[in-house]
PDB file of C-alpha atoms in Angstrom:
ATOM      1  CA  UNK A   1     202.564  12.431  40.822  1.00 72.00           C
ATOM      2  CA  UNK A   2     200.753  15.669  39.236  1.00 80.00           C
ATOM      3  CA  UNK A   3     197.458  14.521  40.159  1.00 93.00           C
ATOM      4  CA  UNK A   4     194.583  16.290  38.838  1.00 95.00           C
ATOM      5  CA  UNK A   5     195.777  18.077  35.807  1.00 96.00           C
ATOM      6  CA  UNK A   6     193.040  20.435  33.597  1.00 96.00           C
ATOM      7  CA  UNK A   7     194.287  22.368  30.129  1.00 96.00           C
ATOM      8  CA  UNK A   8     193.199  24.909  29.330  1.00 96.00           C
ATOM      9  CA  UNK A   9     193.892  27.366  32.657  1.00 94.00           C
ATOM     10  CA  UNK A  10     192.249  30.249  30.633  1.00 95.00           C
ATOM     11  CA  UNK A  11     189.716  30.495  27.562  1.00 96.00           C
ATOM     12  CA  UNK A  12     188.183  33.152  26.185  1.00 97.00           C
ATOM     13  CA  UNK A  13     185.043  32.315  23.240  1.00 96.00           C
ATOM     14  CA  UNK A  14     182.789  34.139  21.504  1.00 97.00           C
ATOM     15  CA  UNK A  15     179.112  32.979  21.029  1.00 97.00           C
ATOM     16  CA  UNK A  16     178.590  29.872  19.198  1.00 97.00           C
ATOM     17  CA  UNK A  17     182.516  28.533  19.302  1.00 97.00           C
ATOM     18  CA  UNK A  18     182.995  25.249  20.784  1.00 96.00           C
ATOM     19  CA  UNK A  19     185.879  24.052  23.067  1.00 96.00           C
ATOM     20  CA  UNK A  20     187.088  20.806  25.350  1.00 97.00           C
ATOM     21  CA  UNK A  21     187.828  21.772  28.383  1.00 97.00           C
ATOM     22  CA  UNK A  22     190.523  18.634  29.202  1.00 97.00           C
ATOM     23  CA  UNK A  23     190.827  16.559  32.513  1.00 97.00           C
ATOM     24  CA  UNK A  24     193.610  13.988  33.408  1.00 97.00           C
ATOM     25  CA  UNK A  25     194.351  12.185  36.544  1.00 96.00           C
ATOM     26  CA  UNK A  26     197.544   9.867  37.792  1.00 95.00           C
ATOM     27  CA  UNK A  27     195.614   8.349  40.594  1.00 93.00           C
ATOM     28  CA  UNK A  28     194.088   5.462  39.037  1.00 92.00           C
ATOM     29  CA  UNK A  29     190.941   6.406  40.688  1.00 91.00           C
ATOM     30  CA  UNK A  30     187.616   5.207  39.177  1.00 89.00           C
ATOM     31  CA  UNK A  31     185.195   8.210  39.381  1.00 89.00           C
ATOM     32  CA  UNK A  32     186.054  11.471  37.713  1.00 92.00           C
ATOM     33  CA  UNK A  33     183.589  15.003  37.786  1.00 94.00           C
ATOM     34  CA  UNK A  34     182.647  18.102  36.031  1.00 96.00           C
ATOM     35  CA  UNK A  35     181.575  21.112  37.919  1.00 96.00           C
ATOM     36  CA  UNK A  36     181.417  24.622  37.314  1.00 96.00           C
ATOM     37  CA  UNK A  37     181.457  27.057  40.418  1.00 94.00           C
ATOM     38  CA  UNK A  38     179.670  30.844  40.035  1.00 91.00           C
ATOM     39  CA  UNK A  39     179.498  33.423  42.277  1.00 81.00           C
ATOM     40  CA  UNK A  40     177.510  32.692  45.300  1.00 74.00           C
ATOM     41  CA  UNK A  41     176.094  29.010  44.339  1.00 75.00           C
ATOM     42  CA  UNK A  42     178.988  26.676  45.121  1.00 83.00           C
ATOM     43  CA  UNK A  43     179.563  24.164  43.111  1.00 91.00           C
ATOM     44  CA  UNK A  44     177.326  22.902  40.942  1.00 92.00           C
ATOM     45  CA  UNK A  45     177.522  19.073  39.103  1.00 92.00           C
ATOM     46  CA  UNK A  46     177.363  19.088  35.349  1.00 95.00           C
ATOM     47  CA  UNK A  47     178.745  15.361  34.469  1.00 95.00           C
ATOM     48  CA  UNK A  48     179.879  12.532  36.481  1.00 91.00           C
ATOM     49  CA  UNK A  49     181.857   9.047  35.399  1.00 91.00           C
ATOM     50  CA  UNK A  50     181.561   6.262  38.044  1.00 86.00           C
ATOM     51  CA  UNK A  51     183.936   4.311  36.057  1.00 86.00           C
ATOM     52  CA  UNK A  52     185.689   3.787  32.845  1.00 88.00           C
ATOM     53  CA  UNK A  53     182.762   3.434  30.550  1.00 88.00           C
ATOM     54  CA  UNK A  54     180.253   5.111  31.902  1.00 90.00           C
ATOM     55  CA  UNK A  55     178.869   8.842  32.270  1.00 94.00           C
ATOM     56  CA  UNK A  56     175.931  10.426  33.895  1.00 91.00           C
ATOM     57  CA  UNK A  57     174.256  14.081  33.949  1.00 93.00           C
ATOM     58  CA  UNK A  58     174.414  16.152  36.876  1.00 90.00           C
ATOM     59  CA  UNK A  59     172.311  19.041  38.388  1.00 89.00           C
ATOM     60  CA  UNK A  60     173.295  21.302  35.103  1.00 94.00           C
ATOM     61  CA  UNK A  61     174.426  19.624  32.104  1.00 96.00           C
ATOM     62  CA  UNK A  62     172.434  20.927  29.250  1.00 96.00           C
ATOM     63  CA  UNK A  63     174.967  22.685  26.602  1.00 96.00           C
ATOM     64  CA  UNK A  64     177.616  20.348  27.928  1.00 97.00           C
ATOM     65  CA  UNK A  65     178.576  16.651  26.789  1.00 97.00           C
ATOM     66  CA  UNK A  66     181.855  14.749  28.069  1.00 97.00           C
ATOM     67  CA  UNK A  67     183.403  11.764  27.003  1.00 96.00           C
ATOM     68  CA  UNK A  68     185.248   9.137  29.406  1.00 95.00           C
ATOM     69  CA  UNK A  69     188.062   8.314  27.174  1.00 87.00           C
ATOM     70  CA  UNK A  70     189.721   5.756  29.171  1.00 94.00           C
ATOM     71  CA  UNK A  71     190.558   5.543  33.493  1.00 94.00           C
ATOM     72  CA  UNK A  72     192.803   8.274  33.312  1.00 96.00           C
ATOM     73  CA  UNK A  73     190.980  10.912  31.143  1.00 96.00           C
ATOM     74  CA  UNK A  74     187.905  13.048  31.579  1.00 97.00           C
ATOM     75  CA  UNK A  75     186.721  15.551  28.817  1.00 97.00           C
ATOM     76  CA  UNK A  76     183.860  18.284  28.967  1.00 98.00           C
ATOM     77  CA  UNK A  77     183.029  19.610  25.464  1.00 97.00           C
ATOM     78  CA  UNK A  78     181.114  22.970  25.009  1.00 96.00           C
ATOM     79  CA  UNK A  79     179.429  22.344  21.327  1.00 93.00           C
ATOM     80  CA  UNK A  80     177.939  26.140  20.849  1.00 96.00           C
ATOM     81  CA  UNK A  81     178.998  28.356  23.793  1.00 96.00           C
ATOM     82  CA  UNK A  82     176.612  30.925  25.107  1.00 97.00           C
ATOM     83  CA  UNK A  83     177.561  33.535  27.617  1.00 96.00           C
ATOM     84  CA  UNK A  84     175.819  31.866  30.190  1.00 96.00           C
ATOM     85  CA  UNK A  85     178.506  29.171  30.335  1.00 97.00           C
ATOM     86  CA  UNK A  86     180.797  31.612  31.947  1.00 97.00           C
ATOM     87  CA  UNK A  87     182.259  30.122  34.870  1.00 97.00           C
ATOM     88  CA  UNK A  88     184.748  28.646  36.519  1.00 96.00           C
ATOM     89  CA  UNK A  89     185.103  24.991  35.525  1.00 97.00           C
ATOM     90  CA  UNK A  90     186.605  22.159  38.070  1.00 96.00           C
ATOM     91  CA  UNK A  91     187.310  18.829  37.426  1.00 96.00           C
ATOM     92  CA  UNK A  92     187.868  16.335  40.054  1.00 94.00           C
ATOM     93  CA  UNK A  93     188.566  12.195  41.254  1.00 93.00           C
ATOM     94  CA  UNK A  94     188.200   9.670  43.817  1.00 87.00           C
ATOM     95  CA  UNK A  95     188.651   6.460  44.414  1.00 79.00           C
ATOM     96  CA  UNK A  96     185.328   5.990  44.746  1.00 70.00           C
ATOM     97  CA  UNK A  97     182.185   8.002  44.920  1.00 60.00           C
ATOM     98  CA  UNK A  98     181.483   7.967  48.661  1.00 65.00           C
ATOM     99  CA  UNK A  99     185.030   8.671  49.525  1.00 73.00           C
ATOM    100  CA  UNK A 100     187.166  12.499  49.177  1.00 84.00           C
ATOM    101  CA  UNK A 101     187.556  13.635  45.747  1.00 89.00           C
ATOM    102  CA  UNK A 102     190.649  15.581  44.417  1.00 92.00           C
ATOM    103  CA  UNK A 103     190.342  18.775  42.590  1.00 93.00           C
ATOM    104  CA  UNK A 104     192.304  20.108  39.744  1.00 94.00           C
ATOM    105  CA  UNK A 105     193.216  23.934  39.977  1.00 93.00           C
ATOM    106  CA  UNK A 106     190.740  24.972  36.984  1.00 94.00           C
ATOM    107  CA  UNK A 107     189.956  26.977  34.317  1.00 96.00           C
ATOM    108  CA  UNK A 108     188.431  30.301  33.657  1.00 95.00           C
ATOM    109  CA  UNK A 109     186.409  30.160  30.806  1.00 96.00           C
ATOM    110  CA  UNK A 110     185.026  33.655  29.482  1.00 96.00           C
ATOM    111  CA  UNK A 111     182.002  33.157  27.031  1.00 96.00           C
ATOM    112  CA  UNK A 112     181.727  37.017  24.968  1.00 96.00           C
TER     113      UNK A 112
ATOM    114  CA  UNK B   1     167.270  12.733  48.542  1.00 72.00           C
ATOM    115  CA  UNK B   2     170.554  14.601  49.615  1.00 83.00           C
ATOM    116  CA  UNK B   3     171.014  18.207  50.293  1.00 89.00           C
ATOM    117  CA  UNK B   4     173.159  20.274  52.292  1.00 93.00           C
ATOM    118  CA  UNK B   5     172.450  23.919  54.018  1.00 95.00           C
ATOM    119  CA  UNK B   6     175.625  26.129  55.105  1.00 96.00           C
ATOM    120  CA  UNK B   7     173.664  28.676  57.592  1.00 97.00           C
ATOM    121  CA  UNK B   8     176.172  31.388  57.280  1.00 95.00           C
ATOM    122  CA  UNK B   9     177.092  32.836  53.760  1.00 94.00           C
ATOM    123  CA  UNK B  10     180.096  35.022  55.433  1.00 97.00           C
ATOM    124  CA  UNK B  11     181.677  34.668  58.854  1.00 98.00           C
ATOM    125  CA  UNK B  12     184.042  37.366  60.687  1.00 98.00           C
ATOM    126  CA  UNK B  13     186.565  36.930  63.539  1.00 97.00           C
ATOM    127  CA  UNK B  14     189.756  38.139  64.741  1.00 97.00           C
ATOM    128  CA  UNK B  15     192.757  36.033  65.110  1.00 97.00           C
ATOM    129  CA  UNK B  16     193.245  34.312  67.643  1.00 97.00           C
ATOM    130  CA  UNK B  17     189.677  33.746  68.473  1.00 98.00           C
ATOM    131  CA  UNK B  18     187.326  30.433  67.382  1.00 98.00           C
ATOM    132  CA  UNK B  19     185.748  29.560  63.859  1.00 98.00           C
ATOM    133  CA  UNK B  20     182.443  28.431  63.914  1.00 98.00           C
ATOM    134  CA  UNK B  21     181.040  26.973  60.422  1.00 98.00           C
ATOM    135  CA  UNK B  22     178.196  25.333  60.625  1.00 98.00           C
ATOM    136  CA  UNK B  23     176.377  22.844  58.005  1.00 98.00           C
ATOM    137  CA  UNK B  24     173.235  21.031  58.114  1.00 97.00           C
ATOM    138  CA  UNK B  25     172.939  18.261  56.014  1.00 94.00           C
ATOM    139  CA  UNK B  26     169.938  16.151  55.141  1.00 92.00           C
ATOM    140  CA  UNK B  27     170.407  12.427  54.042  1.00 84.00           C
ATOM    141  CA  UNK B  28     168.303   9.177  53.526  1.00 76.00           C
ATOM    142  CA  UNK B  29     170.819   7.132  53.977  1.00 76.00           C
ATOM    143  CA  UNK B  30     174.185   7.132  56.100  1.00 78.00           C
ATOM    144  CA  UNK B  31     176.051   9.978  54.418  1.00 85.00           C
ATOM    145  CA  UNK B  32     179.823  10.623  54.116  1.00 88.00           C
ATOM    146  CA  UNK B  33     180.373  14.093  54.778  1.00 92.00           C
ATOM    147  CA  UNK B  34     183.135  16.267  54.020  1.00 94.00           C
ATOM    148  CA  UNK B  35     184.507  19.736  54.369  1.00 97.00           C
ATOM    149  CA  UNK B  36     186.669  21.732  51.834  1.00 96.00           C
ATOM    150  CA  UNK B  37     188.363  24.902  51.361  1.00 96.00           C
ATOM    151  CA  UNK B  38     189.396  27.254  48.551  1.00 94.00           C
ATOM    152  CA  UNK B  39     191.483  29.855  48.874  1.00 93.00           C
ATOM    153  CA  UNK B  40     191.161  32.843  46.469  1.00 87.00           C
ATOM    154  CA  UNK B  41     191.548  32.013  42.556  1.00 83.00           C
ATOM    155  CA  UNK B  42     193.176  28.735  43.899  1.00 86.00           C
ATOM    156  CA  UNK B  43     191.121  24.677  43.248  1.00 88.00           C
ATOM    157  CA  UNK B  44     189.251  23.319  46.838  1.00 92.00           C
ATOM    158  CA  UNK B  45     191.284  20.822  49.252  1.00 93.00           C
ATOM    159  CA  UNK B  46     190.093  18.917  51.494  1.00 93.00           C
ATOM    160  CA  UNK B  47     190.222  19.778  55.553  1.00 96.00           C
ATOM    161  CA  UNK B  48     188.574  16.287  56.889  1.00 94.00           C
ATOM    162  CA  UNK B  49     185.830  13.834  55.946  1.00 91.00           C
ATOM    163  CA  UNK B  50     183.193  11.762  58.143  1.00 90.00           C
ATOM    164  CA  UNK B  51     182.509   8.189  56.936  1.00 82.00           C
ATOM    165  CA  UNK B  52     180.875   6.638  59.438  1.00 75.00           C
ATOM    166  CA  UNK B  53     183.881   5.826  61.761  1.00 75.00           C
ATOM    167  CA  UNK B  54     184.537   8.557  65.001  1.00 84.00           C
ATOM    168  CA  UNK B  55     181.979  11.262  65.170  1.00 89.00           C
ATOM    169  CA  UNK B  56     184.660  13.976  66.046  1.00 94.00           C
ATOM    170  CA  UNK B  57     187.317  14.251  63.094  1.00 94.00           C
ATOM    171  CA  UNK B  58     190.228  15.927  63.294  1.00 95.00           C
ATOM    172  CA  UNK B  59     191.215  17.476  59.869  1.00 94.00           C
ATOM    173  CA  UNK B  60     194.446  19.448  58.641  1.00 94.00           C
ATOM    174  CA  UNK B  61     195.527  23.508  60.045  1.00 94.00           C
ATOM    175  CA  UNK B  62     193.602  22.299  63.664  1.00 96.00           C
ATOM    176  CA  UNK B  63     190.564  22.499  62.052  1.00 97.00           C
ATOM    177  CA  UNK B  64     187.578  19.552  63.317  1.00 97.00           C
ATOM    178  CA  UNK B  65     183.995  18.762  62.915  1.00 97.00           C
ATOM    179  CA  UNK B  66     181.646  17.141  64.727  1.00 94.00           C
ATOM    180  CA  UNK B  67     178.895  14.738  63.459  1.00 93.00           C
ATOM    181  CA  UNK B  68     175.826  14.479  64.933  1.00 93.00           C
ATOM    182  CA  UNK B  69     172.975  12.742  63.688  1.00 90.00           C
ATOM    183  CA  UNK B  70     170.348  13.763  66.226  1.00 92.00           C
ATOM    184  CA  UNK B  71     170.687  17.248  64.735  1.00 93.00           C
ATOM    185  CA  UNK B  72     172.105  16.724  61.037  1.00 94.00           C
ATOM    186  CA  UNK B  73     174.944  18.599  61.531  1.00 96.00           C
ATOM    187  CA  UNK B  74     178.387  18.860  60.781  1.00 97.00           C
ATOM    188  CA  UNK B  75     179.827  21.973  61.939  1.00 98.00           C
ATOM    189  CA  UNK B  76     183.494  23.173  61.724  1.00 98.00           C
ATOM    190  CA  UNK B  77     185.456  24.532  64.543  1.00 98.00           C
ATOM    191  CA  UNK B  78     189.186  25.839  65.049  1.00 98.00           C
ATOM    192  CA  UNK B  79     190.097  26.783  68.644  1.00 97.00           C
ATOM    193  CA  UNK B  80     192.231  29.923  67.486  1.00 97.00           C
ATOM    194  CA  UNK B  81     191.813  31.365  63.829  1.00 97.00           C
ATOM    195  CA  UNK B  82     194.969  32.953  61.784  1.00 97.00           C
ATOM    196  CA  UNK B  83     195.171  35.198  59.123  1.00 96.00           C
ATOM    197  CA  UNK B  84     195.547  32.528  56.516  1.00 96.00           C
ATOM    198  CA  UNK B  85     192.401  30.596  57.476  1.00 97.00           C
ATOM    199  CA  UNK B  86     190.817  33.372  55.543  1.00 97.00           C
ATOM    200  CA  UNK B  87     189.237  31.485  52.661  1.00 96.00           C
ATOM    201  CA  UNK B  88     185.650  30.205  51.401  1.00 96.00           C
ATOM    202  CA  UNK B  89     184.816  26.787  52.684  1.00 97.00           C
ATOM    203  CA  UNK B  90     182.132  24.225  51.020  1.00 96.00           C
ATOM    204  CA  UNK B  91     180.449  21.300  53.406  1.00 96.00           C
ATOM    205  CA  UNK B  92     179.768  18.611  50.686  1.00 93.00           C
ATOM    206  CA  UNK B  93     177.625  15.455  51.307  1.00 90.00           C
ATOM    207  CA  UNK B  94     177.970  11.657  49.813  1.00 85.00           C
ATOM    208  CA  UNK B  95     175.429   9.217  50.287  1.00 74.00           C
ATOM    209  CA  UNK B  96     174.753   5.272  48.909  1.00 62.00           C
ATOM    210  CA  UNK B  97     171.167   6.053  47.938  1.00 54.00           C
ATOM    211  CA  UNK B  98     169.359   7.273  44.887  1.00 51.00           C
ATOM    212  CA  UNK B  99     172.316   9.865  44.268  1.00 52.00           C
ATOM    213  CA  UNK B 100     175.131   7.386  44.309  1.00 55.00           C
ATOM    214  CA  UNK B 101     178.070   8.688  42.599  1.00 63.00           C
ATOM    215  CA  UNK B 102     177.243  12.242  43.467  1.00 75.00           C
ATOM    216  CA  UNK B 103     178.135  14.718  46.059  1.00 83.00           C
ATOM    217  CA  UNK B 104     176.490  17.527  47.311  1.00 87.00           C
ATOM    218  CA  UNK B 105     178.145  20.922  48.029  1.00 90.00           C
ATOM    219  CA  UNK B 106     177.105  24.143  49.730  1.00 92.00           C
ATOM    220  CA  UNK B 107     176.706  27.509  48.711  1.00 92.00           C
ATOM    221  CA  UNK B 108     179.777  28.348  50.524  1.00 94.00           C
ATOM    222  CA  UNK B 109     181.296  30.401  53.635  1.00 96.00           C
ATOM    223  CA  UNK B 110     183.516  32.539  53.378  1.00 96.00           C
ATOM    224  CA  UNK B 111     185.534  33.542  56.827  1.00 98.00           C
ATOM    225  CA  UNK B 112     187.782  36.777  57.091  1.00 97.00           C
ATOM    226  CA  UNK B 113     190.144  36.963  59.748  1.00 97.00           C
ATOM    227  CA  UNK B 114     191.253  40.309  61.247  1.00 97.00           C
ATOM    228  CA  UNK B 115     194.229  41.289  62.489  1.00 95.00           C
TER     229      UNK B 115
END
């Protein structure tokens, strides 16, 4: 039982490259989230699923769009990165979205 | 509307002495409230959770929080602090309203424990 995994740990881009920032959980749990932590503000809420199916926007998802691709699978995709977008990225699960979520450990993405 | 205030950006005590971290939350609904922590370059775990059952929770590492509507706030507490308590901790809140599916987090405390 791994659950929350995230590939990759570490990412370096250059303006304008793209990336997927991958998310997979072995919880069976119905809501997964994308949120990227900076110095000083927490975390912040870019993309949410409530289900399989479904996504919704967060607090800060412009650059960002993610795909649901089935229970298990969560992806965040960075179409033109900008330097702003460096950050820490988290992704997380529950069972539902009023109960404890689980975290994966991360990655550091480094936008040049 | 949710939104949750953590009043102290960085906390200081020596071991052995008591942790106070305290969160204000603000809700429209009944809220689930929870309270994390991170330890340096590592992903956040969670120390306990409110939902509505007891008002005093007991979490993990003899941390516990208190919920108390009259004043919105869900403080943390340890009786006796060690050196690996040192870490940032996030109060997040959960409500059924408008911002189903979302939680609120914190800016963040971080504690430092000295020896």
């Amino acid at each position: 039982n791994a659950g929350v995994t995230q590939t990759p740990k570490f990412q370096v881009l250059k303006t304008g490259q793209s990336m997927t920032l991958q998310c997979a959980q072995d919880m069976n749990h119905n809501s997964m989230y994308w949120y990227r932590q900076d110095p000083g503000m927490g975390l912040r809420l870019i993309y949410y699923s409530a289900s399989e199916g479904t996504t919704d926007k967060g607090e800060v998802p412009n650059g960002y769009n993610v795909s649901r691709l089935n229970k298990r699978e969560f992806s965040l995709r960075l179409e033109s990165a900008a330097p702003s977008q460096t950050s820490v990225y988290f992704c997380a699960s529950c069972v539902s979205s009023y109960n404890e979520q689980f975290f994966g450990p991360g990655t550091r993405l480094t936008v040049l | 509307a949710q939104s949750v205030t953590q009043l102290d950006s960085h906390v200081s005590v020596s071991e052995g002495t008591p942790v106070l971290l305290r969160c204000n939350y603000s809700s429209s609904y009944s809220p689930s409230l929870f309270w994390y922590v991170q330890h340096p370059n590592k992903g956040l775990q969670l120390l306990l959770k409110y939902t509505s059952a007891a008002t005093l929770v007991k979490g993990i590492n003899g941390f516990e929080a208190e919920f108390k509507k009259s004043e919105t706030s869900f403080h943390l507490t340890k009786p006796s602090a060690h050196m690996s308590d040192a870490a940032e901790y996030f109060c997040v809140v959960s409500d059924r309203g408008t911002n189903a599916g979302k939680s609120t987090f914190g800016d963040g405390t971080t504690l430092t424990v000295k020896p």
